[in-house]
Amino acid sequence: MPDPATPEPVTYSEYLHVADLLEHQVPLTKPPVHDEMQFIVVHQVYELWFRLLLHEMDEILRLVAAGSDADLRGATRLCRRIQRIMDVLIKQIHVLESMRPADFLLFRRLLNPASGFQSVQFREFECVLGLKDTTMAGYAEGDPRSDILQRRLGEPSLSDLMYVVLKNRGLDIVAPGPDRTDAEAHSTLQALKAVYDSPDDHPLLYDLCEAAVEIDEQVILWRRHHVMMVERQIGDKRGTGATNTGALDGIRYLQTTLSRRAFPDLWNVRTLLED
């Protein structure tokens, strides 16, 4: 009998379930439009990257919540990994720009009411960063992961946990929220200014804060590249599915997302630094 402690040898294809993966690119057009395969594959690959982003973010959340020096160094290291992944996600957008608008329009109408707007994993990623939006989460109803997204909405985000760490490290800060007063916002920025004025005196906190800002920046850059790609493909047309948000449709809605920040205090503190 085989030794249960010794795993059975596997092939590359078996380990990665390649045959299963390749069964899930099914164009809707009949006969298939050539560029629809590209459109499906790129978006499926995005969902795999989102899977990895969430895997890494869950570990970052655990490490930041633990809060020791070693944990914070580990969280910062994984934040750098997320930045590398986001680099890939930004470059991947431009693969879609290789489609001619006329070729995209050959199958675009078949996508209704589906939309990338409904990507539950991307909404989860926003939640774990601190960009929680119950309205956006509502569009996930009917998705198998919608219950996970609802759970994410109620759990501490990276932004929440970082304020706990900063406070535990002696900073007089209050997290952003509807109840934070102007005086508390001012004292929070002053406390963060002390870290940014003397980063060598607070290396763990400074490195973690900057790693978080870099993730924020990468998400903003991803949104900007996405906006430009969409505009190149459909101009000012209405978006498919849930992107039809009242008066703000298609490209105009996407443009409203460009100002969102998961860590606004970490951006604002730079204004206070003296020349």
PDB file of C-alpha atoms in Angstrom:
ATOM      1  CA  MET A   1       0.000   0.000   0.000  1.00  0.00           C
ATOM      2  CA  PRO A   2       1.223   3.560  -0.700  1.00  0.00           C
ATOM      3  CA  ASP A   3       2.618   5.496   2.238  1.00  0.00           C
ATOM      4  CA  PRO A   4      -0.068   8.083   3.191  1.00  0.00           C
ATOM      5  CA  ALA A   5       2.696  10.454   4.327  1.00  0.00           C
ATOM      6  CA  THR A   6       4.180  10.502   0.815  1.00  0.00           C
ATOM      7  CA  PRO A   7       2.092  12.540  -1.647  1.00  0.00           C
ATOM      8  CA  GLU A   8       1.303  11.053  -5.022  1.00  0.00           C
ATOM      9  CA  PRO A   9       3.374  12.634  -7.804  1.00  0.00           C
ATOM     10  CA  VAL A  10       1.496  15.225  -9.821  1.00  0.00           C
ATOM     11  CA  THR A  11       2.060  16.768 -13.215  1.00  0.00           C
ATOM     12  CA  TYR A  12       2.183  20.517 -13.899  1.00  0.00           C
ATOM     13  CA  SER A  13      -1.262  20.364 -15.465  1.00  0.00           C
ATOM     14  CA  GLU A  14      -2.759  18.400 -12.575  1.00  0.00           C
ATOM     15  CA  TYR A  15      -1.303  20.688  -9.916  1.00  0.00           C
ATOM     16  CA  LEU A  16      -2.682  23.825 -11.600  1.00  0.00           C
ATOM     17  CA  HIS A  17      -5.912  22.208 -12.865  1.00  0.00           C
ATOM     18  CA  VAL A  18      -5.095  23.553 -16.311  1.00  0.00           C
ATOM     19  CA  ALA A  19      -7.684  21.409 -18.080  1.00  0.00           C
ATOM     20  CA  ASP A  20     -10.403  22.761 -15.783  1.00  0.00           C
ATOM     21  CA  LEU A  21      -9.277  26.358 -16.284  1.00  0.00           C
ATOM     22  CA  LEU A  22      -9.342  26.039 -20.057  1.00  0.00           C
ATOM     23  CA  GLU A  23     -12.942  24.823 -20.014  1.00  0.00           C
ATOM     24  CA  HIS A  24     -14.204  28.210 -18.821  1.00  0.00           C
ATOM     25  CA  GLN A  25     -13.628  30.513 -21.785  1.00  0.00           C
ATOM     26  CA  VAL A  26     -17.002  30.377 -23.508  1.00  0.00           C
ATOM     27  CA  PRO A  27     -17.783  33.183 -26.000  1.00  0.00           C
ATOM     28  CA  LEU A  28     -21.403  34.278 -26.303  1.00  0.00           C
ATOM     29  CA  THR A  29     -21.202  35.282 -29.958  1.00  0.00           C
ATOM     30  CA  LYS A  30     -22.177  32.725 -32.596  1.00  0.00           C
ATOM     31  CA  PRO A  31     -20.076  32.355 -34.606  1.00  0.00           C
ATOM     32  CA  PRO A  32     -17.477  33.585 -32.095  1.00  0.00           C
ATOM     33  CA  VAL A  33     -16.067  37.069 -32.614  1.00  0.00           C
ATOM     34  CA  HIS A  34     -12.267  36.809 -32.473  1.00  0.00           C
ATOM     35  CA  ASP A  35     -11.667  39.468 -29.786  1.00  0.00           C
ATOM     36  CA  GLU A  36     -14.256  38.108 -27.377  1.00  0.00           C
ATOM     37  CA  MET A  37     -11.806  35.383 -26.288  1.00  0.00           C
ATOM     38  CA  GLN A  38      -9.257  38.050 -25.351  1.00  0.00           C
ATOM     39  CA  PHE A  39     -11.899  39.969 -23.405  1.00  0.00           C
ATOM     40  CA  ILE A  40     -12.896  36.863 -21.419  1.00  0.00           C
ATOM     41  CA  VAL A  41      -9.339  35.730 -20.670  1.00  0.00           C
ATOM     42  CA  VAL A  42      -8.148  39.159 -19.510  1.00  0.00           C
ATOM     43  CA  HIS A  43     -11.068  39.526 -17.110  1.00  0.00           C
ATOM     44  CA  GLN A  44     -10.683  35.986 -15.785  1.00  0.00           C
ATOM     45  CA  VAL A  45      -6.998  36.664 -15.153  1.00  0.00           C
ATOM     46  CA  TYR A  46      -8.001  39.813 -13.274  1.00  0.00           C
ATOM     47  CA  GLU A  47     -10.186  37.720 -11.000  1.00  0.00           C
ATOM     48  CA  LEU A  48      -7.254  35.390 -10.298  1.00  0.00           C
ATOM     49  CA  TRP A  49      -5.071  38.375  -9.408  1.00  0.00           C
ATOM     50  CA  PHE A  50      -7.854  39.698  -7.168  1.00  0.00           C
ATOM     51  CA  ARG A  51      -7.862  36.295  -5.465  1.00  0.00           C
ATOM     52  CA  LEU A  52      -4.164  36.700  -4.723  1.00  0.00           C
ATOM     53  CA  LEU A  53      -4.586  40.304  -3.571  1.00  0.00           C
ATOM     54  CA  LEU A  54      -7.186  39.194  -1.025  1.00  0.00           C
ATOM     55  CA  HIS A  55      -4.963  36.314   0.109  1.00  0.00           C
ATOM     56  CA  GLU A  56      -2.122  38.755   0.759  1.00  0.00           C
ATOM     57  CA  MET A  57      -4.366  41.390   2.335  1.00  0.00           C
ATOM     58  CA  ASP A  58      -5.811  38.910   4.812  1.00  0.00           C
ATOM     59  CA  GLU A  59      -2.288  38.147   6.010  1.00  0.00           C
ATOM     60  CA  ILE A  60      -1.454  41.853   6.178  1.00  0.00           C
ATOM     61  CA  LEU A  61      -4.547  42.459   8.303  1.00  0.00           C
ATOM     62  CA  ARG A  62      -3.507  39.652  10.648  1.00  0.00           C
ATOM     63  CA  LEU A  63       0.020  41.001  10.991  1.00  0.00           C
ATOM     64  CA  VAL A  64      -1.042  44.602  11.572  1.00  0.00           C
ATOM     65  CA  ALA A  65      -3.591  43.486  14.154  1.00  0.00           C
ATOM     66  CA  ALA A  66      -0.859  41.539  15.975  1.00  0.00           C
ATOM     67  CA  GLY A  67       1.205  44.712  16.016  1.00  0.00           C
ATOM     68  CA  SER A  68       4.690  43.577  17.104  1.00  0.00           C
ATOM     69  CA  ASP A  69       7.796  44.983  15.412  1.00  0.00           C
ATOM     70  CA  ALA A  70       8.289  41.740  13.489  1.00  0.00           C
ATOM     71  CA  ASP A  71       4.621  41.680  12.477  1.00  0.00           C
ATOM     72  CA  LEU A  72       4.737  45.249  11.161  1.00  0.00           C
ATOM     73  CA  ARG A  73       7.872  44.508   9.161  1.00  0.00           C
ATOM     74  CA  GLY A  74       6.119  41.463   7.693  1.00  0.00           C
ATOM     75  CA  ALA A  75       3.032  43.526   6.835  1.00  0.00           C
ATOM     76  CA  THR A  76       5.177  46.141   5.105  1.00  0.00           C
ATOM     77  CA  ARG A  77       6.931  43.439   3.077  1.00  0.00           C
ATOM     78  CA  LEU A  78       3.616  42.041   1.873  1.00  0.00           C
ATOM     79  CA  CYS A  79       2.363  45.534   1.042  1.00  0.00           C
ATOM     80  CA  ARG A  80       5.349  45.793  -1.304  1.00  0.00           C
ATOM     81  CA  ARG A  81       4.218  42.514  -2.911  1.00  0.00           C
ATOM     82  CA  ILE A  82       0.769  43.991  -3.476  1.00  0.00           C
ATOM     83  CA  GLN A  83       2.384  46.955  -5.202  1.00  0.00           C
ATOM     84  CA  ARG A  84       4.132  44.558  -7.608  1.00  0.00           C
ATOM     85  CA  ILE A  85       0.824  42.826  -8.324  1.00  0.00           C
ATOM     86  CA  MET A  86      -0.855  46.163  -8.956  1.00  0.00           C
ATOM     87  CA  ASP A  87       1.914  47.017 -11.437  1.00  0.00           C
ATOM     88  CA  VAL A  88       0.863  43.950 -13.411  1.00  0.00           C
ATOM     89  CA  LEU A  89      -2.827  44.846 -13.179  1.00  0.00           C
ATOM     90  CA  ILE A  90      -2.173  48.305 -14.601  1.00  0.00           C
ATOM     91  CA  LYS A  91      -0.162  46.934 -17.527  1.00  0.00           C
ATOM     92  CA  GLN A  92      -2.806  44.280 -18.181  1.00  0.00           C
ATOM     93  CA  ILE A  93      -5.409  46.957 -18.924  1.00  0.00           C
ATOM     94  CA  HIS A  94      -3.547  47.913 -22.071  1.00  0.00           C
ATOM     95  CA  VAL A  95      -4.006  44.451 -23.549  1.00  0.00           C
ATOM     96  CA  LEU A  96      -7.680  45.365 -23.891  1.00  0.00           C
ATOM     97  CA  GLU A  97      -6.718  48.529 -25.760  1.00  0.00           C
ATOM     98  CA  SER A  98      -5.440  46.330 -28.582  1.00  0.00           C
ATOM     99  CA  MET A  99      -9.104  45.793 -29.547  1.00  0.00           C
ATOM    100  CA  ARG A 100     -10.495  48.099 -32.177  1.00  0.00           C
ATOM    101  CA  PRO A 101     -13.663  49.828 -30.908  1.00  0.00           C
ATOM    102  CA  ALA A 102     -15.629  48.426 -33.843  1.00  0.00           C
ATOM    103  CA  ASP A 103     -14.555  44.883 -32.927  1.00  0.00           C
ATOM    104  CA  PHE A 104     -15.558  45.361 -29.278  1.00  0.00           C
ATOM    105  CA  LEU A 105     -18.990  46.585 -30.345  1.00  0.00           C
ATOM    106  CA  LEU A 106     -19.551  43.303 -32.199  1.00  0.00           C
ATOM    107  CA  PHE A 107     -20.082  41.537 -28.862  1.00  0.00           C
ATOM    108  CA  ARG A 108     -20.535  44.301 -26.272  1.00  0.00           C
ATOM    109  CA  ARG A 109     -24.335  44.281 -26.469  1.00  0.00           C
ATOM    110  CA  LEU A 110     -24.348  40.605 -25.417  1.00  0.00           C
ATOM    111  CA  LEU A 111     -22.701  41.485 -22.079  1.00  0.00           C
ATOM    112  CA  ASN A 112     -25.769  43.230 -20.640  1.00  0.00           C
ATOM    113  CA  PRO A 113     -26.407  43.317 -17.734  1.00  0.00           C
ATOM    114  CA  ALA A 114     -22.952  41.981 -16.800  1.00  0.00           C
ATOM    115  CA  SER A 115     -20.287  44.513 -15.873  1.00  0.00           C
ATOM    116  CA  GLY A 116     -16.901  44.653 -14.154  1.00  0.00           C
ATOM    117  CA  PHE A 117     -18.782  46.935 -11.792  1.00  0.00           C
ATOM    118  CA  GLN A 118     -20.135  43.704 -10.272  1.00  0.00           C
ATOM    119  CA  SER A 119     -16.743  42.149  -9.461  1.00  0.00           C
ATOM    120  CA  VAL A 120     -17.238  41.012  -5.875  1.00  0.00           C
ATOM    121  CA  GLN A 121     -13.563  40.316  -5.332  1.00  0.00           C
ATOM    122  CA  PHE A 122     -12.603  43.856  -6.344  1.00  0.00           C
ATOM    123  CA  ARG A 123     -15.258  45.200  -3.946  1.00  0.00           C
ATOM    124  CA  GLU A 124     -13.749  42.973  -1.251  1.00  0.00           C
ATOM    125  CA  PHE A 125     -10.319  44.446  -1.989  1.00  0.00           C
ATOM    126  CA  GLU A 126     -11.742  47.944  -1.619  1.00  0.00           C
ATOM    127  CA  CYS A 127     -13.305  46.936   1.700  1.00  0.00           C
ATOM    128  CA  VAL A 128     -10.116  45.518   3.179  1.00  0.00           C
ATOM    129  CA  LEU A 129      -8.253  48.705   2.234  1.00  0.00           C
ATOM    130  CA  GLY A 130     -10.890  50.893   3.880  1.00  0.00           C
ATOM    131  CA  LEU A 131     -12.990  51.959   0.869  1.00  0.00           C
ATOM    132  CA  LYS A 132     -16.278  50.515   2.074  1.00  0.00           C
ATOM    133  CA  ASP A 133     -19.423  51.369   0.131  1.00  0.00           C
ATOM    134  CA  THR A 134     -22.683  49.632   0.974  1.00  0.00           C
ATOM    135  CA  THR A 135     -24.314  50.910  -2.221  1.00  0.00           C
ATOM    136  CA  MET A 136     -21.656  49.305  -4.401  1.00  0.00           C
ATOM    137  CA  ALA A 137     -21.865  46.111  -2.347  1.00  0.00           C
ATOM    138  CA  GLY A 138     -25.571  45.974  -3.081  1.00  0.00           C
ATOM    139  CA  TYR A 139     -24.873  45.284  -6.743  1.00  0.00           C
ATOM    140  CA  ALA A 140     -23.330  41.946  -5.744  1.00  0.00           C
ATOM    141  CA  GLU A 141     -26.669  40.416  -4.763  1.00  0.00           C
ATOM    142  CA  GLY A 142     -27.016  37.016  -6.372  1.00  0.00           C
ATOM    143  CA  ASP A 143     -23.270  36.451  -6.588  1.00  0.00           C
ATOM    144  CA  PRO A 144     -22.038  33.356  -4.701  1.00  0.00           C
ATOM    145  CA  ARG A 145     -19.563  35.557  -2.778  1.00  0.00           C
ATOM    146  CA  SER A 146     -22.039  38.265  -1.799  1.00  0.00           C
ATOM    147  CA  ASP A 147     -22.206  36.973   1.793  1.00  0.00           C
ATOM    148  CA  ILE A 148     -18.405  37.218   2.041  1.00  0.00           C
ATOM    149  CA  LEU A 149     -18.565  40.808   0.818  1.00  0.00           C
ATOM    150  CA  GLN A 150     -21.172  41.637   3.453  1.00  0.00           C
ATOM    151  CA  ARG A 151     -18.859  40.165   6.086  1.00  0.00           C
ATOM    152  CA  ARG A 152     -15.989  42.284   4.792  1.00  0.00           C
ATOM    153  CA  LEU A 153     -18.108  45.390   5.229  1.00  0.00           C
ATOM    154  CA  GLY A 154     -18.400  44.675   8.950  1.00  0.00           C
ATOM    155  CA  GLU A 155     -14.779  43.725   9.602  1.00  0.00           C
ATOM    156  CA  PRO A 156     -11.862  46.055  10.400  1.00  0.00           C
ATOM    157  CA  SER A 157     -10.030  47.302   7.324  1.00  0.00           C
ATOM    158  CA  LEU A 158      -6.324  47.957   6.929  1.00  0.00           C
ATOM    159  CA  SER A 159      -7.065  51.641   7.483  1.00  0.00           C
ATOM    160  CA  ASP A 160      -8.900  50.844  10.742  1.00  0.00           C
ATOM    161  CA  LEU A 161      -6.115  48.606  12.029  1.00  0.00           C
ATOM    162  CA  MET A 162      -3.381  51.070  11.166  1.00  0.00           C
ATOM    163  CA  TYR A 163      -5.006  53.723  13.348  1.00  0.00           C
ATOM    164  CA  VAL A 164      -5.056  51.202  16.198  1.00  0.00           C
ATOM    165  CA  VAL A 165      -1.347  50.483  15.696  1.00  0.00           C
ATOM    166  CA  LEU A 166      -0.441  54.167  15.503  1.00  0.00           C
ATOM    167  CA  LYS A 167      -2.421  54.914  18.656  1.00  0.00           C
ATOM    168  CA  ASN A 168      -0.846  51.961  20.478  1.00  0.00           C
ATOM    169  CA  ARG A 169       2.548  53.337  19.496  1.00  0.00           C
ATOM    170  CA  GLY A 170       1.807  56.575  21.334  1.00  0.00           C
ATOM    171  CA  LEU A 171       0.361  58.817  18.635  1.00  0.00           C
ATOM    172  CA  ASP A 172      -2.568  61.052  19.578  1.00  0.00           C
ATOM    173  CA  ILE A 173      -4.805  60.200  16.642  1.00  0.00           C
ATOM    174  CA  VAL A 174      -8.473  59.643  15.845  1.00  0.00           C
ATOM    175  CA  ALA A 175      -9.565  57.707  12.771  1.00  0.00           C
ATOM    176  CA  PRO A 176     -11.600  59.546  10.105  1.00  0.00           C
ATOM    177  CA  GLY A 177     -15.341  59.249  10.519  1.00  0.00           C
ATOM    178  CA  PRO A 178     -18.527  61.252  10.872  1.00  0.00           C
ATOM    179  CA  ASP A 179     -17.920  61.811  14.593  1.00  0.00           C
ATOM    180  CA  ARG A 180     -14.346  63.089  14.319  1.00  0.00           C
ATOM    181  CA  THR A 181     -14.162  66.772  15.194  1.00  0.00           C
ATOM    182  CA  ASP A 182     -12.030  69.345  13.412  1.00  0.00           C
ATOM    183  CA  ALA A 183      -9.836  69.543  16.502  1.00  0.00           C
ATOM    184  CA  GLU A 184      -9.316  65.770  16.454  1.00  0.00           C
ATOM    185  CA  ALA A 185      -8.521  65.856  12.741  1.00  0.00           C
ATOM    186  CA  HIS A 186      -5.963  68.587  13.383  1.00  0.00           C
ATOM    187  CA  SER A 187      -4.303  66.723  16.263  1.00  0.00           C
ATOM    188  CA  THR A 188      -4.219  63.552  14.169  1.00  0.00           C
ATOM    189  CA  LEU A 189      -2.376  65.281  11.340  1.00  0.00           C
ATOM    190  CA  GLN A 190       0.032  66.865  13.811  1.00  0.00           C
ATOM    191  CA  ALA A 191       0.812  63.440  15.288  1.00  0.00           C
ATOM    192  CA  LEU A 192       1.407  61.984  11.827  1.00  0.00           C
ATOM    193  CA  LYS A 193       3.537  65.009  10.975  1.00  0.00           C
ATOM    194  CA  ALA A 194       5.904  64.013  13.789  1.00  0.00           C
ATOM    195  CA  VAL A 195       6.423  60.647  12.075  1.00  0.00           C
ATOM    196  CA  TYR A 196       6.943  62.246   8.666  1.00  0.00           C
ATOM    197  CA  ASP A 197       9.187  65.006   9.986  1.00  0.00           C
ATOM    198  CA  SER A 198      11.546  62.439  11.534  1.00  0.00           C
ATOM    199  CA  PRO A 199      11.099  59.146   9.661  1.00  0.00           C
ATOM    200  CA  ASP A 200      14.377  57.745  10.990  1.00  0.00           C
ATOM    201  CA  ASP A 201      13.005  58.050  14.527  1.00  0.00           C
ATOM    202  CA  HIS A 202       9.881  56.050  13.576  1.00  0.00           C
ATOM    203  CA  PRO A 203      11.097  53.635  10.875  1.00  0.00           C
ATOM    204  CA  LEU A 204       8.501  50.900  11.402  1.00  0.00           C
ATOM    205  CA  LEU A 205       5.564  53.302  11.371  1.00  0.00           C
ATOM    206  CA  TYR A 206       6.918  55.410   8.536  1.00  0.00           C
ATOM    207  CA  ASP A 207       7.616  52.391   6.304  1.00  0.00           C
ATOM    208  CA  LEU A 208       4.175  50.909   6.963  1.00  0.00           C
ATOM    209  CA  CYS A 209       2.433  54.216   6.284  1.00  0.00           C
ATOM    210  CA  GLU A 210       4.341  54.721   3.047  1.00  0.00           C
ATOM    211  CA  ALA A 211       3.640  51.157   1.939  1.00  0.00           C
ATOM    212  CA  ALA A 212      -0.069  51.782   2.508  1.00  0.00           C
ATOM    213  CA  VAL A 213       0.066  55.046   0.545  1.00  0.00           C
ATOM    214  CA  GLU A 214       1.821  53.274  -2.317  1.00  0.00           C
ATOM    215  CA  ILE A 215      -0.996  50.708  -2.502  1.00  0.00           C
ATOM    216  CA  ASP A 216      -3.495  53.569  -2.486  1.00  0.00           C
ATOM    217  CA  GLU A 217      -1.574  55.252  -5.297  1.00  0.00           C
ATOM    218  CA  GLN A 218      -1.487  52.055  -7.343  1.00  0.00           C
ATOM    219  CA  VAL A 219      -5.253  51.618  -7.015  1.00  0.00           C
ATOM    220  CA  ILE A 220      -5.764  55.216  -8.151  1.00  0.00           C
ATOM    221  CA  LEU A 221      -3.451  54.652 -11.126  1.00  0.00           C
ATOM    222  CA  TRP A 222      -5.338  51.452 -11.985  1.00  0.00           C
ATOM    223  CA  ARG A 223      -8.612  53.402 -11.988  1.00  0.00           C
ATOM    224  CA  ARG A 224      -7.129  56.125 -14.203  1.00  0.00           C
ATOM    225  CA  HIS A 225      -5.802  53.653 -16.756  1.00  0.00           C
ATOM    226  CA  HIS A 226      -9.148  51.844 -16.661  1.00  0.00           C
ATOM    227  CA  VAL A 227     -11.008  55.092 -17.341  1.00  0.00           C
ATOM    228  CA  MET A 228      -8.807  55.847 -20.346  1.00  0.00           C
ATOM    229  CA  MET A 229      -9.208  52.314 -21.711  1.00  0.00           C
ATOM    230  CA  VAL A 230     -12.998  52.497 -21.417  1.00  0.00           C
ATOM    231  CA  GLU A 231     -13.070  55.912 -23.090  1.00  0.00           C
ATOM    232  CA  ARG A 232     -10.962  54.586 -25.964  1.00  0.00           C
ATOM    233  CA  GLN A 233     -13.399  51.709 -26.475  1.00  0.00           C
ATOM    234  CA  ILE A 234     -16.842  53.250 -25.985  1.00  0.00           C
ATOM    235  CA  GLY A 235     -16.402  57.017 -25.630  1.00  0.00           C
ATOM    236  CA  ASP A 236     -19.317  58.498 -23.694  1.00  0.00           C
ATOM    237  CA  LYS A 237     -21.713  55.580 -24.189  1.00  0.00           C
ATOM    238  CA  ARG A 238     -23.657  54.179 -21.261  1.00  0.00           C
ATOM    239  CA  GLY A 239     -21.906  51.389 -19.397  1.00  0.00           C
ATOM    240  CA  THR A 240     -23.257  47.850 -19.315  1.00  0.00           C
ATOM    241  CA  GLY A 241     -25.005  46.492 -16.252  1.00  0.00           C
ATOM    242  CA  ALA A 242     -24.697  48.283 -12.951  1.00  0.00           C
ATOM    243  CA  THR A 243     -22.539  51.129 -14.275  1.00  0.00           C
ATOM    244  CA  ASN A 244     -25.730  52.896 -15.254  1.00  0.00           C
ATOM    245  CA  THR A 245     -25.908  54.932 -12.048  1.00  0.00           C
ATOM    246  CA  GLY A 246     -28.549  57.531 -12.709  1.00  0.00           C
ATOM    247  CA  ALA A 247     -27.092  60.769 -14.058  1.00  0.00           C
ATOM    248  CA  LEU A 248     -23.540  59.391 -13.994  1.00  0.00           C
ATOM    249  CA  ASP A 249     -23.218  56.756 -16.708  1.00  0.00           C
ATOM    250  CA  GLY A 250     -20.267  54.952 -18.206  1.00  0.00           C
ATOM    251  CA  ILE A 251     -17.088  57.019 -18.311  1.00  0.00           C
ATOM    252  CA  ARG A 252     -18.569  59.825 -16.214  1.00  0.00           C
ATOM    253  CA  TYR A 253     -19.260  57.503 -13.314  1.00  0.00           C
ATOM    254  CA  LEU A 254     -15.775  55.990 -13.491  1.00  0.00           C
ATOM    255  CA  GLN A 255     -14.245  59.466 -13.361  1.00  0.00           C
ATOM    256  CA  THR A 256     -15.938  60.097 -10.001  1.00  0.00           C
ATOM    257  CA  THR A 257     -13.951  57.225  -8.454  1.00  0.00           C
ATOM    258  CA  LEU A 258     -10.556  58.819  -9.153  1.00  0.00           C
ATOM    259  CA  SER A 259     -10.581  60.979  -6.014  1.00  0.00           C
ATOM    260  CA  ARG A 260     -11.177  58.119  -3.578  1.00  0.00           C
ATOM    261  CA  ARG A 261      -8.450  57.587  -0.975  1.00  0.00           C
ATOM    262  CA  ALA A 262      -8.220  54.736   1.538  1.00  0.00           C
ATOM    263  CA  PHE A 263      -5.707  56.683   3.667  1.00  0.00           C
ATOM    264  CA  PRO A 264      -6.601  60.383   3.308  1.00  0.00           C
ATOM    265  CA  ASP A 265      -4.701  61.506   6.419  1.00  0.00           C
ATOM    266  CA  LEU A 266      -1.507  59.973   5.056  1.00  0.00           C
ATOM    267  CA  TRP A 267      -1.930  62.066   1.922  1.00  0.00           C
ATOM    268  CA  ASN A 268      -2.931  65.257   3.751  1.00  0.00           C
ATOM    269  CA  VAL A 269      -0.040  65.223   6.200  1.00  0.00           C
ATOM    270  CA  ARG A 270       2.392  66.078   3.382  1.00  0.00           C
ATOM    271  CA  THR A 271       0.885  69.534   3.090  1.00  0.00           C
ATOM    272  CA  LEU A 272       1.981  70.277   6.657  1.00  0.00           C
ATOM    273  CA  LEU A 273       5.632  69.394   6.154  1.00  0.00           C
ATOM    274  CA  GLU A 274       7.871  72.443   6.135  1.00  0.00           C
ATOM    275  CA  ASP A 275      10.011  73.273   3.099  1.00  0.00           C
TER     276      ASP A 275
END
